[in-house]
PDB file of C-alpha atoms in Angstrom:
ATOM      1  CA  MET A 218      32.526  -1.165 -10.710  1.00  0.00           C
ATOM      2  CA  LYS A 219      32.392  -4.643  -9.207  1.00  0.00           C
ATOM      3  CA  LEU A 220      29.243  -4.643  -7.087  1.00  0.00           C
ATOM      4  CA  GLY A 221      27.545  -7.281  -4.982  1.00  0.00           C
ATOM      5  CA  PHE A 222      23.840  -7.522  -4.158  1.00  0.00           C
ATOM      6  CA  ILE A 223      22.411  -9.889  -1.551  1.00  0.00           C
ATOM      7  CA  GLY A 224      18.628 -10.100  -1.244  1.00  0.00           C
ATOM      8  CA  LEU A 225      16.649  -9.933  -4.488  1.00  0.00           C
ATOM      9  CA  GLY A 226      13.040  -9.788  -3.384  1.00  0.00           C
ATOM     10  CA  ILE A 227      10.276  -7.327  -4.239  1.00  0.00           C
ATOM     11  CA  MET A 228      12.566  -4.376  -3.566  1.00  0.00           C
ATOM     12  CA  GLY A 229      16.035  -5.778  -4.108  1.00  0.00           C
ATOM     13  CA  ALA A 230      15.538  -7.163  -7.610  1.00  0.00           C
ATOM     14  CA  PRO A 231      14.632  -3.857  -9.294  1.00  0.00           C
ATOM     15  CA  MET A 232      17.280  -2.010  -7.271  1.00  0.00           C
ATOM     16  CA  ALA A 233      19.941  -4.441  -8.453  1.00  0.00           C
ATOM     17  CA  GLY A 234      18.562  -4.121 -11.975  1.00  0.00           C
ATOM     18  CA  HIS A 235      19.285  -0.387 -12.002  1.00  0.00           C
ATOM     19  CA  LEU A 236      22.909  -1.049 -11.050  1.00  0.00           C
ATOM     20  CA  LEU A 237      23.212  -3.552 -13.882  1.00  0.00           C
ATOM     21  CA  ALA A 238      21.580  -1.202 -16.363  1.00  0.00           C
ATOM     22  CA  ALA A 239      24.225   1.420 -15.567  1.00  0.00           C
ATOM     23  CA  GLY A 240      26.907  -0.971 -16.758  1.00  0.00           C
ATOM     24  CA  HIS A 241      28.289  -2.216 -13.453  1.00  0.00           C
ATOM     25  CA  GLU A 242      29.410  -5.799 -12.966  1.00  0.00           C
ATOM     26  CA  LEU A 243      27.038  -7.447 -10.487  1.00  0.00           C
ATOM     27  CA  PHE A 244      27.616 -10.492  -8.292  1.00  0.00           C
ATOM     28  CA  ALA A 245      24.322 -11.645  -6.809  1.00  0.00           C
ATOM     29  CA  GLN A 246      22.911 -14.031  -4.242  1.00  0.00           C
ATOM     30  CA  SER A 247      19.458 -14.396  -2.727  1.00  0.00           C
ATOM     31  CA  HIS A 248      17.618 -16.874  -0.521  1.00  0.00           C
ATOM     32  CA  GLY A 249      15.004 -17.321  -3.231  1.00  0.00           C
ATOM     33  CA  GLY A 250      17.541 -17.474  -6.047  1.00  0.00           C
ATOM     34  CA  VAL A 251      18.663 -14.829  -8.522  1.00  0.00           C
ATOM     35  CA  PRO A 252      15.772 -13.890 -10.849  1.00  0.00           C
ATOM     36  CA  ALA A 253      16.208 -15.052 -14.430  1.00  0.00           C
ATOM     37  CA  GLU A 254      15.663 -11.491 -15.659  1.00  0.00           C
ATOM     38  CA  LEU A 255      18.752 -10.298 -13.774  1.00  0.00           C
ATOM     39  CA  GLN A 256      20.795 -13.260 -14.979  1.00  0.00           C
ATOM     40  CA  GLU A 257      19.809 -12.483 -18.559  1.00  0.00           C
ATOM     41  CA  LYS A 258      21.067  -8.926 -18.038  1.00  0.00           C
ATOM     42  CA  GLY A 259      24.448 -10.188 -16.854  1.00  0.00           C
ATOM     43  CA  ALA A 260      24.187 -10.774 -13.107  1.00  0.00           C
ATOM     44  CA  LYS A 261      26.672 -13.406 -11.963  1.00  0.00           C
ATOM     45  CA  VAL A 262      25.165 -15.926  -9.548  1.00  0.00           C
ATOM     46  CA  CYS A 263      27.119 -16.602  -6.355  1.00  0.00           C
ATOM     47  CA  ALA A 264      26.641 -19.565  -4.037  1.00  0.00           C
ATOM     48  CA  ASN A 265      26.646 -17.529  -0.832  1.00  0.00           C
ATOM     49  CA  ALA A 266      27.373 -14.144   0.713  1.00  0.00           C
ATOM     50  CA  ARG A 267      31.034 -14.972   1.230  1.00  0.00           C
ATOM     51  CA  GLU A 268      31.492 -15.460  -2.510  1.00  0.00           C
ATOM     52  CA  VAL A 269      29.717 -12.159  -3.235  1.00  0.00           C
ATOM     53  CA  ALA A 270      32.041 -10.320  -0.846  1.00  0.00           C
ATOM     54  CA  GLN A 271      35.107 -11.966  -2.370  1.00  0.00           C
ATOM     55  CA  GLN A 272      34.181 -10.803  -5.862  1.00  0.00           C
ATOM     56  CA  ALA A 273      32.719  -7.328  -5.221  1.00  0.00           C
ATOM     57  CA  ASP A 274      34.256  -4.095  -3.969  1.00  0.00           C
ATOM     58  CA  ILE A 275      30.934  -2.767  -2.654  1.00  0.00           C
ATOM     59  CA  VAL A 276      28.352  -5.201  -1.265  1.00  0.00           C
ATOM     60  CA  PHE A 277      24.692  -4.177  -0.983  1.00  0.00           C
ATOM     61  CA  VAL A 278      22.379  -6.048   1.382  1.00  0.00           C
ATOM     62  CA  MET A 279      18.579  -5.899   1.129  1.00  0.00           C
ATOM     63  CA  VAL A 280      16.933  -8.509   3.382  1.00  0.00           C
ATOM     64  CA  PRO A 281      13.860  -8.438   5.672  1.00  0.00           C
ATOM     65  CA  ASP A 282      15.038  -8.159   9.293  1.00  0.00           C
ATOM     66  CA  THR A 283      17.908  -7.775  11.759  1.00  0.00           C
ATOM     67  CA  PRO A 284      18.595 -11.532  12.152  1.00  0.00           C
ATOM     68  CA  HIS A 285      18.779 -11.890   8.366  1.00  0.00           C
ATOM     69  CA  VAL A 286      21.409  -9.149   8.120  1.00  0.00           C
ATOM     70  CA  ALA A 287      23.383 -10.733  10.971  1.00  0.00           C
ATOM     71  CA  ASP A 288      23.316 -14.072   9.143  1.00  0.00           C
ATOM     72  CA  VAL A 289      24.283 -12.528   5.775  1.00  0.00           C
ATOM     73  CA  LEU A 290      27.221 -10.711   7.339  1.00  0.00           C
ATOM     74  CA  PHE A 291      28.451 -13.007  10.090  1.00  0.00           C
ATOM     75  CA  GLY A 292      26.845 -16.425   9.638  1.00  0.00           C
ATOM     76  CA  ALA A 293      28.448 -19.467   8.050  1.00  0.00           C
ATOM     77  CA  ASN A 294      29.735 -18.447   4.593  1.00  0.00           C
ATOM     78  CA  GLY A 295      28.748 -14.886   5.460  1.00  0.00           C
ATOM     79  CA  ALA A 296      30.055 -11.775   3.785  1.00  0.00           C
ATOM     80  CA  ALA A 297      32.553 -11.076   6.577  1.00  0.00           C
ATOM     81  CA  GLU A 298      34.426 -14.236   5.594  1.00  0.00           C
ATOM     82  CA  GLY A 299      34.922 -12.895   2.065  1.00  0.00           C
ATOM     83  CA  LEU A 300      35.731  -9.261   2.809  1.00  0.00           C
ATOM     84  CA  SER A 301      39.204  -7.816   2.501  1.00  0.00           C
ATOM     85  CA  ALA A 302      40.474  -4.416   3.624  1.00  0.00           C
ATOM     86  CA  GLY A 303      39.150  -1.460   1.648  1.00  0.00           C
ATOM     87  CA  LYS A 304      35.804  -2.954   0.679  1.00  0.00           C
ATOM     88  CA  THR A 305      32.435  -1.468   1.628  1.00  0.00           C
ATOM     89  CA  VAL A 306      29.222  -2.979   2.984  1.00  0.00           C
ATOM     90  CA  VAL A 307      25.977  -1.074   2.391  1.00  0.00           C
ATOM     91  CA  ASP A 308      22.981  -2.423   4.287  1.00  0.00           C
ATOM     92  CA  MET A 309      19.770  -1.136   2.702  1.00  0.00           C
ATOM     93  CA  SER A 310      17.508  -3.313   4.860  1.00  0.00           C
ATOM     94  CA  SER A 311      15.316  -1.773   7.571  1.00  0.00           C
ATOM     95  CA  ILE A 312      16.626  -3.104  10.875  1.00  0.00           C
ATOM     96  CA  SER A 313      17.538  -2.229  14.454  1.00  0.00           C
ATOM     97  CA  PRO A 314      19.627   0.953  14.843  1.00  0.00           C
ATOM     98  CA  ILE A 315      21.337  -0.561  17.904  1.00  0.00           C
ATOM     99  CA  ALA A 316      22.316  -3.748  16.080  1.00  0.00           C
ATOM    100  CA  THR A 317      23.452  -1.654  13.105  1.00  0.00           C
ATOM    101  CA  LYS A 318      26.016   0.167  15.225  1.00  0.00           C
ATOM    102  CA  ASP A 319      27.420  -3.190  16.350  1.00  0.00           C
ATOM    103  CA  PHE A 320      27.495  -4.560  12.796  1.00  0.00           C
ATOM    104  CA  ALA A 321      29.347  -1.440  11.615  1.00  0.00           C
ATOM    105  CA  LYS A 322      32.007  -1.808  14.315  1.00  0.00           C
ATOM    106  CA  ARG A 323      32.572  -5.454  13.382  1.00  0.00           C
ATOM    107  CA  ILE A 324      32.898  -4.639   9.680  1.00  0.00           C
ATOM    108  CA  ASN A 325      35.171  -1.659  10.424  1.00  0.00           C
ATOM    109  CA  ALA A 326      37.412  -3.988  12.441  1.00  0.00           C
ATOM    110  CA  LEU A 327      38.046  -5.903   9.193  1.00  0.00           C
ATOM    111  CA  GLY A 328      39.373  -2.730   7.576  1.00  0.00           C
ATOM    112  CA  CYS A 329      36.147  -2.145   5.650  1.00  0.00           C
ATOM    113  CA  ASP A 330      33.623   0.681   5.510  1.00  0.00           C
ATOM    114  CA  TYR A 331      29.948   0.396   6.449  1.00  0.00           C
ATOM    115  CA  LEU A 332      26.842   2.378   5.558  1.00  0.00           C
ATOM    116  CA  ASP A 333      23.323   1.780   6.784  1.00  0.00           C
ATOM    117  CA  ALA A 334      21.045   3.046   4.025  1.00  0.00           C
ATOM    118  CA  PRO A 335      17.412   1.980   4.463  1.00  0.00           C
ATOM    119  CA  VAL A 336      14.916   3.112   1.868  1.00  0.00           C
ATOM    120  CA  SER A 337      11.347   4.324   1.553  1.00  0.00           C
ATOM    121  CA  GLY A 338       9.147   4.241  -1.515  1.00  0.00           C
ATOM    122  CA  GLY A 339       8.091   0.623  -1.743  1.00  0.00           C
ATOM    123  CA  GLU A 340       7.981  -1.521  -4.834  1.00  0.00           C
ATOM    124  CA  VAL A 341       6.865   1.422  -6.958  1.00  0.00           C
ATOM    125  CA  GLY A 342       9.856   3.508  -5.882  1.00  0.00           C
ATOM    126  CA  ALA A 343      12.253   0.605  -6.334  1.00  0.00           C
ATOM    127  CA  LYS A 344      11.086   0.023  -9.902  1.00  0.00           C
ATOM    128  CA  ALA A 345      11.072   3.733 -10.758  1.00  0.00           C
ATOM    129  CA  ALA A 346      14.486   4.380  -9.148  1.00  0.00           C
ATOM    130  CA  SER A 347      12.810   7.078  -7.060  1.00  0.00           C
ATOM    131  CA  LEU A 348      13.480   5.722  -3.570  1.00  0.00           C
ATOM    132  CA  THR A 349      14.218   7.924  -0.603  1.00  0.00           C
ATOM    133  CA  ILE A 350      17.517   6.719   0.882  1.00  0.00           C
ATOM    134  CA  MET A 351      18.438   7.564   4.496  1.00  0.00           C
ATOM    135  CA  VAL A 352      22.118   7.006   5.163  1.00  0.00           C
ATOM    136  CA  GLY A 353      24.257   6.560   8.269  1.00  0.00           C
ATOM    137  CA  GLY A 354      28.049   6.474   8.040  1.00  0.00           C
ATOM    138  CA  SER A 355      31.104   8.574   7.303  1.00  0.00           C
ATOM    139  CA  GLU A 356      31.030  11.432   4.804  1.00  0.00           C
ATOM    140  CA  ALA A 357      33.888   9.884   2.793  1.00  0.00           C
ATOM    141  CA  THR A 358      32.136   6.531   2.395  1.00  0.00           C
ATOM    142  CA  PHE A 359      28.854   8.252   1.568  1.00  0.00           C
ATOM    143  CA  ALA A 360      30.567  10.306  -1.145  1.00  0.00           C
ATOM    144  CA  LYS A 361      32.027   7.130  -2.653  1.00  0.00           C
ATOM    145  CA  VAL A 362      28.695   5.295  -2.776  1.00  0.00           C
ATOM    146  CA  LYS A 363      26.382   8.221  -3.572  1.00  0.00           C
ATOM    147  CA  PRO A 364      26.644   7.845  -7.379  1.00  0.00           C
ATOM    148  CA  LEU A 365      25.323   4.299  -6.942  1.00  0.00           C
ATOM    149  CA  PHE A 366      22.524   5.467  -4.653  1.00  0.00           C
ATOM    150  CA  GLU A 367      21.556   7.933  -7.383  1.00  0.00           C
ATOM    151  CA  LEU A 368      20.883   4.989  -9.698  1.00  0.00           C
ATOM    152  CA  MET A 369      18.271   3.699  -7.227  1.00  0.00           C
ATOM    153  CA  GLY A 370      16.780   6.802  -5.624  1.00  0.00           C
ATOM    154  CA  LYS A 371      16.072  10.519  -5.775  1.00  0.00           C
ATOM    155  CA  ASN A 372      16.061  11.909  -2.231  1.00  0.00           C
ATOM    156  CA  ILE A 373      19.384  10.780  -0.744  1.00  0.00           C
ATOM    157  CA  THR A 374      20.448  12.155   2.626  1.00  0.00           C
ATOM    158  CA  LEU A 375      23.421  11.491   4.888  1.00  0.00           C
ATOM    159  CA  VAL A 376      21.598  11.715   8.215  1.00  0.00           C
ATOM    160  CA  GLY A 377      24.593  11.117  10.494  1.00  0.00           C
ATOM    161  CA  GLY A 378      26.804   8.301  11.736  1.00  0.00           C
ATOM    162  CA  ASN A 379      26.159   4.579  11.610  1.00  0.00           C
ATOM    163  CA  GLY A 380      22.722   3.769  12.994  1.00  0.00           C
ATOM    164  CA  ASP A 381      21.264   7.189  12.200  1.00  0.00           C
ATOM    165  CA  GLY A 382      20.010   6.020   8.819  1.00  0.00           C
ATOM    166  CA  GLN A 383      18.080   3.232  10.540  1.00  0.00           C
ATOM    167  CA  THR A 384      16.754   5.647  13.169  1.00  0.00           C
ATOM    168  CA  CYS A 385      15.465   7.859  10.347  1.00  0.00           C
ATOM    169  CA  LYS A 386      13.764   4.864   8.709  1.00  0.00           C
ATOM    170  CA  VAL A 387      12.010   3.952  11.955  1.00  0.00           C
ATOM    171  CA  ALA A 388      10.726   7.540  12.144  1.00  0.00           C
ATOM    172  CA  ASN A 389       9.557   7.214   8.539  1.00  0.00           C
ATOM    173  CA  GLN A 390       7.659   4.035   9.345  1.00  0.00           C
ATOM    174  CA  ILE A 391       5.907   5.688  12.282  1.00  0.00           C
ATOM    175  CA  ILE A 392       4.663   8.451   9.981  1.00  0.00           C
ATOM    176  CA  VAL A 393       3.607   6.031   7.237  1.00  0.00           C
ATOM    177  CA  ALA A 394       1.713   3.732   9.616  1.00  0.00           C
ATOM    178  CA  LEU A 395      -0.166   6.573  11.280  1.00  0.00           C
ATOM    179  CA  ASN A 396      -1.046   8.053   7.893  1.00  0.00           C
ATOM    180  CA  ILE A 397      -2.377   4.702   6.696  1.00  0.00           C
ATOM    181  CA  GLU A 398      -4.503   4.496   9.839  1.00  0.00           C
ATOM    182  CA  ALA A 399      -5.749   8.073   9.338  1.00  0.00           C
ATOM    183  CA  VAL A 400      -6.645   7.512   5.678  1.00  0.00           C
ATOM    184  CA  GLY A 401      -8.365   4.245   6.572  1.00  0.00           C
ATOM    185  CA  GLU A 402     -10.443   5.857   9.312  1.00  0.00           C
ATOM    186  CA  ALA A 403     -11.381   8.808   7.091  1.00  0.00           C
ATOM    187  CA  LEU A 404     -12.491   6.693   4.127  1.00  0.00           C
ATOM    188  CA  LEU A 405     -14.312   4.263   6.419  1.00  0.00           C
ATOM    189  CA  PHE A 406     -16.172   7.170   8.033  1.00  0.00           C
ATOM    190  CA  ALA A 407     -17.119   8.577   4.631  1.00  0.00           C
ATOM    191  CA  SER A 408     -18.257   5.223   3.310  1.00  0.00           C
ATOM    192  CA  LYS A 409     -20.307   4.359   6.397  1.00  0.00           C
ATOM    193  CA  ALA A 410     -21.956   7.797   6.203  1.00  0.00           C
ATOM    194  CA  GLY A 411     -23.110   6.977   2.667  1.00  0.00           C
ATOM    195  CA  ALA A 412     -20.664   9.047   0.620  1.00  0.00           C
ATOM    196  CA  ASP A 413     -18.773   7.610  -2.341  1.00  0.00           C
ATOM    197  CA  PRO A 414     -15.277   6.941  -0.918  1.00  0.00           C
ATOM    198  CA  ALA A 415     -13.661   7.292  -4.344  1.00  0.00           C
ATOM    199  CA  LYS A 416     -15.099  10.771  -4.797  1.00  0.00           C
ATOM    200  CA  VAL A 417     -14.232  11.717  -1.216  1.00  0.00           C
ATOM    201  CA  ARG A 418     -10.631  10.668  -1.886  1.00  0.00           C
ATOM    202  CA  GLN A 419     -10.613  12.655  -5.137  1.00  0.00           C
ATOM    203  CA  ALA A 420     -11.838  15.765  -3.322  1.00  0.00           C
ATOM    204  CA  LEU A 421      -9.344  15.385  -0.491  1.00  0.00           C
ATOM    205  CA  MET A 422      -6.452  15.033  -2.946  1.00  0.00           C
ATOM    206  CA  GLY A 423      -6.864  18.720  -3.757  1.00  0.00           C
ATOM    207  CA  GLY A 424      -6.744  19.953  -0.161  1.00  0.00           C
ATOM    208  CA  PHE A 425      -4.527  20.106   2.891  1.00  0.00           C
ATOM    209  CA  ALA A 426      -5.239  16.434   3.679  1.00  0.00           C
ATOM    210  CA  SER A 427      -3.551  15.384   0.440  1.00  0.00           C
ATOM    211  CA  SER A 428      -0.693  12.914   0.865  1.00  0.00           C
ATOM    212  CA  ARG A 429       1.129  10.155  -0.942  1.00  0.00           C
ATOM    213  CA  ILE A 430      -0.617   7.681   1.362  1.00  0.00           C
ATOM    214  CA  LEU A 431      -4.050   9.033   0.418  1.00  0.00           C
ATOM    215  CA  GLU A 432      -3.073   8.912  -3.251  1.00  0.00           C
ATOM    216  CA  VAL A 433      -1.625   5.400  -3.408  1.00  0.00           C
ATOM    217  CA  HIS A 434      -2.979   3.514  -0.407  1.00  0.00           C
ATOM    218  CA  GLY A 435      -6.344   5.255  -0.396  1.00  0.00           C
ATOM    219  CA  GLU A 436      -6.828   3.918  -3.903  1.00  0.00           C
ATOM    220  CA  ARG A 437      -5.779   0.439  -2.745  1.00  0.00           C
ATOM    221  CA  MET A 438      -8.339   0.557   0.068  1.00  0.00           C
ATOM    222  CA  ILE A 439     -11.138   1.512  -2.341  1.00  0.00           C
ATOM    223  CA  ASN A 440     -10.147  -0.970  -5.062  1.00  0.00           C
ATOM    224  CA  ARG A 441      -9.332  -3.768  -2.555  1.00  0.00           C
ATOM    225  CA  THR A 442      -5.864  -4.339  -4.027  1.00  0.00           C
ATOM    226  CA  PHE A 443      -3.923  -5.603  -1.022  1.00  0.00           C
ATOM    227  CA  ASN A 444      -1.278  -7.600  -2.891  1.00  0.00           C
ATOM    228  CA  PRO A 445       1.973  -6.409  -1.338  1.00  0.00           C
ATOM    229  CA  GLY A 446       4.233  -3.676  -2.285  1.00  0.00           C
ATOM    230  CA  PHE A 447       5.222  -3.660   1.421  1.00  0.00           C
ATOM    231  CA  ARG A 448       3.930  -6.459   3.631  1.00  0.00           C
ATOM    232  CA  ILE A 449       2.158  -5.930   6.940  1.00  0.00           C
ATOM    233  CA  GLU A 450       4.575  -8.340   8.640  1.00  0.00           C
ATOM    234  CA  LEU A 451       7.492  -6.074   7.678  1.00  0.00           C
ATOM    235  CA  HIS A 452       5.728  -2.986   8.984  1.00  0.00           C
ATOM    236  CA  GLN A 453       4.979  -4.880  12.207  1.00  0.00           C
ATOM    237  CA  LYS A 454       8.719  -5.428  12.526  1.00  0.00           C
ATOM    238  CA  ASP A 455       9.452  -1.738  11.992  1.00  0.00           C
ATOM    239  CA  LEU A 456       6.876  -0.561  14.531  1.00  0.00           C
ATOM    240  CA  ASN A 457       8.209  -3.049  17.047  1.00  0.00           C
ATOM    241  CA  LEU A 458      11.635  -1.445  16.519  1.00  0.00           C
ATOM    242  CA  ALA A 459      10.046   1.938  17.185  1.00  0.00           C
ATOM    243  CA  LEU A 460       8.435   0.792  20.413  1.00  0.00           C
ATOM    244  CA  GLU A 461      11.578  -1.001  21.581  1.00  0.00           C
ATOM    245  CA  GLY A 462      13.530   2.187  20.980  1.00  0.00           C
ATOM    246  CA  ALA A 463      10.886   4.274  22.720  1.00  0.00           C
ATOM    247  CA  ARG A 464      11.053   1.999  25.749  1.00  0.00           C
ATOM    248  CA  ALA A 465      14.826   2.378  25.892  1.00  0.00           C
ATOM    249  CA  LEU A 466      14.550   6.159  25.542  1.00  0.00           C
ATOM    250  CA  GLY A 467      11.716   6.522  28.055  1.00  0.00           C
ATOM    251  CA  LEU A 468       9.247   7.748  25.421  1.00  0.00           C
ATOM    252  CA  SER A 469       5.544   7.134  25.014  1.00  0.00           C
ATOM    253  CA  LEU A 470       4.400   6.592  21.409  1.00  0.00           C
ATOM    254  CA  PRO A 471       0.679   5.835  21.899  1.00  0.00           C
ATOM    255  CA  HIS A 472      -0.478   6.081  18.292  1.00  0.00           C
ATOM    256  CA  THR A 473       2.449   4.027  17.041  1.00  0.00           C
ATOM    257  CA  ALA A 474       1.305   1.357  19.486  1.00  0.00           C
ATOM    258  CA  SER A 475      -2.292   1.531  18.218  1.00  0.00           C
ATOM    259  CA  ALA A 476      -1.178   1.217  14.597  1.00  0.00           C
ATOM    260  CA  LEU A 477       0.850  -1.857  15.512  1.00  0.00           C
ATOM    261  CA  GLN A 478      -2.155  -3.407  17.257  1.00  0.00           C
ATOM    262  CA  LEU A 479      -4.251  -2.919  14.127  1.00  0.00           C
ATOM    263  CA  MET A 480      -1.542  -4.625  12.068  1.00  0.00           C
ATOM    264  CA  ASN A 481      -1.417  -7.419  14.638  1.00  0.00           C
ATOM    265  CA  ALA A 482      -5.174  -7.853  14.185  1.00  0.00           C
ATOM    266  CA  CYS A 483      -4.709  -8.112  10.416  1.00  0.00           C
ATOM    267  CA  ALA A 484      -2.020 -10.746  10.896  1.00  0.00           C
ATOM    268  CA  ALA A 485      -4.356 -12.672  13.212  1.00  0.00           C
ATOM    269  CA  HIS A 486      -6.877 -12.773  10.351  1.00  0.00           C
ATOM    270  CA  GLY A 487      -4.299 -14.210   7.953  1.00  0.00           C
ATOM    271  CA  GLY A 488      -3.107 -10.865   6.629  1.00  0.00           C
ATOM    272  CA  ALA A 489       0.593 -10.869   7.508  1.00  0.00           C
ATOM    273  CA  GLY A 490       1.332 -10.961   3.786  1.00  0.00           C
ATOM    274  CA  TRP A 491      -1.109  -8.214   2.812  1.00  0.00           C
ATOM    275  CA  ASP A 492       0.147  -4.839   1.694  1.00  0.00           C
ATOM    276  CA  HIS A 493       0.324  -2.519   4.715  1.00  0.00           C
ATOM    277  CA  SER A 494      -2.603  -0.532   3.302  1.00  0.00           C
ATOM    278  CA  GLY A 495      -4.565  -3.611   4.375  1.00  0.00           C
ATOM    279  CA  LEU A 496      -4.428  -2.214   7.925  1.00  0.00           C
ATOM    280  CA  VAL A 497      -7.803  -0.716   7.004  1.00  0.00           C
ATOM    281  CA  GLN A 498      -9.317  -4.191   7.154  1.00  0.00           C
ATOM    282  CA  ALA A 499      -8.836  -4.284  10.923  1.00  0.00           C
ATOM    283  CA  LEU A 500     -10.822  -1.039  11.127  1.00  0.00           C
ATOM    284  CA  GLU A 501     -13.461  -2.499   8.821  1.00  0.00           C
ATOM    285  CA  ILE A 502     -13.827  -5.615  10.955  1.00  0.00           C
ATOM    286  CA  ALA A 503     -14.387  -3.454  14.023  1.00  0.00           C
ATOM    287  CA  ALA A 504     -16.947  -1.346  12.138  1.00  0.00           C
ATOM    288  CA  ASN A 505     -18.615  -4.319  10.373  1.00  0.00           C
ATOM    289  CA  HIS A 506     -18.384  -2.266   7.192  1.00  0.00           C
ATOM    290  CA  LYS A 507     -16.116  -2.285   4.145  1.00  0.00           C
ATOM    291  CA  ILE A 508     -15.085   0.926   2.386  1.00  0.00           C
ATOM    292  CA  ALA A 509     -16.029  -0.530  -1.000  1.00  0.00           C
ATOM    293  CA  GLY A 510     -19.197  -2.087   0.414  1.00  0.00           C
ATOM    294  CA  ASN A 511     -21.708   0.547  -0.689  1.00  0.00           C
TER     295      ASN A 511
END
C-alpha cells in the first residue's frame, strides 16, 4: 500500500519502520527530518504534509500535541491540502478528544475517513511492535486499517466513534501517572526505612502489587535511568487534558491533579525532558532522600 507517516520521533520512527518492513511504500515527513535508517530502508522523503497526503492513500500522524496535529492537517502546506476523496487520515498522537471530533468532521467533509488511534507502550512498545492501540472511528475504516495497526501493536481495540480513542488514552494516562506515583512512594518509603529498594521491588513483583509500572519504571527509579521513553512534558499535557475534561464534565479527579503537580515540580527543576518515571524525583526532593541513596 501507499502509506504516509508524519512525525518520526522516539515513537514514530520505529512505528514507521514496521510499516516499511512489511513491504509497504512509505512517504515520510518530520519536523526533525526523516531518519537516515528509514531512508536506507526505502522511505521517500516529502517536503511537507501536503506532499505526503498527495502521495499516500493512508496518512499516519504521530506528533506531540493538539496544536501540532492541527498544523499538520490544516496549516500551510498541511495534509488537508493534499487529500483527495477516498483517502484516510489516522492520527496516532495523544491529543484533545474535543479537538479530535472537530478534526474528524473537517477531514470527512473532504470525502476522507478519519481514525483517532493513540497508543500506549512507550518507546519499548513502539520498537517491539507491541503497542496498545485505542481507536475511535467507523467500523469500516477500522477494518481497513487494522492490518496496518497489527504491524505496530498487539492489543488493538475499536473503542467507539471519533474522539473515543483519545478519551481512552486520557484514561490510560491517568492510570499510568497514578501508578508511577504509587510505585515512587512505595520504593521511597522502603528505601528511607532502610530496606534495599531493589529487593523490595523484586519481592513485590511476585505479589498483588505487581504491575508493568513496577517492573519497568520501578527499575528506572532504582537505577536512576531517566532518559526518556516518554517525557514528563508529554505526560503533563495528557493530565492537563484529563483535568480539562473533568472540569467540563463536572468531575473531581484529585489524585490526577496531585500527579500533575508532582510532574510540574519536576519540570520546575529542569526535568520536563525526563522520562515520566522521573516523577519520583519530586517525591525525593520533598523527602530529602533518594531511593538509590542507601
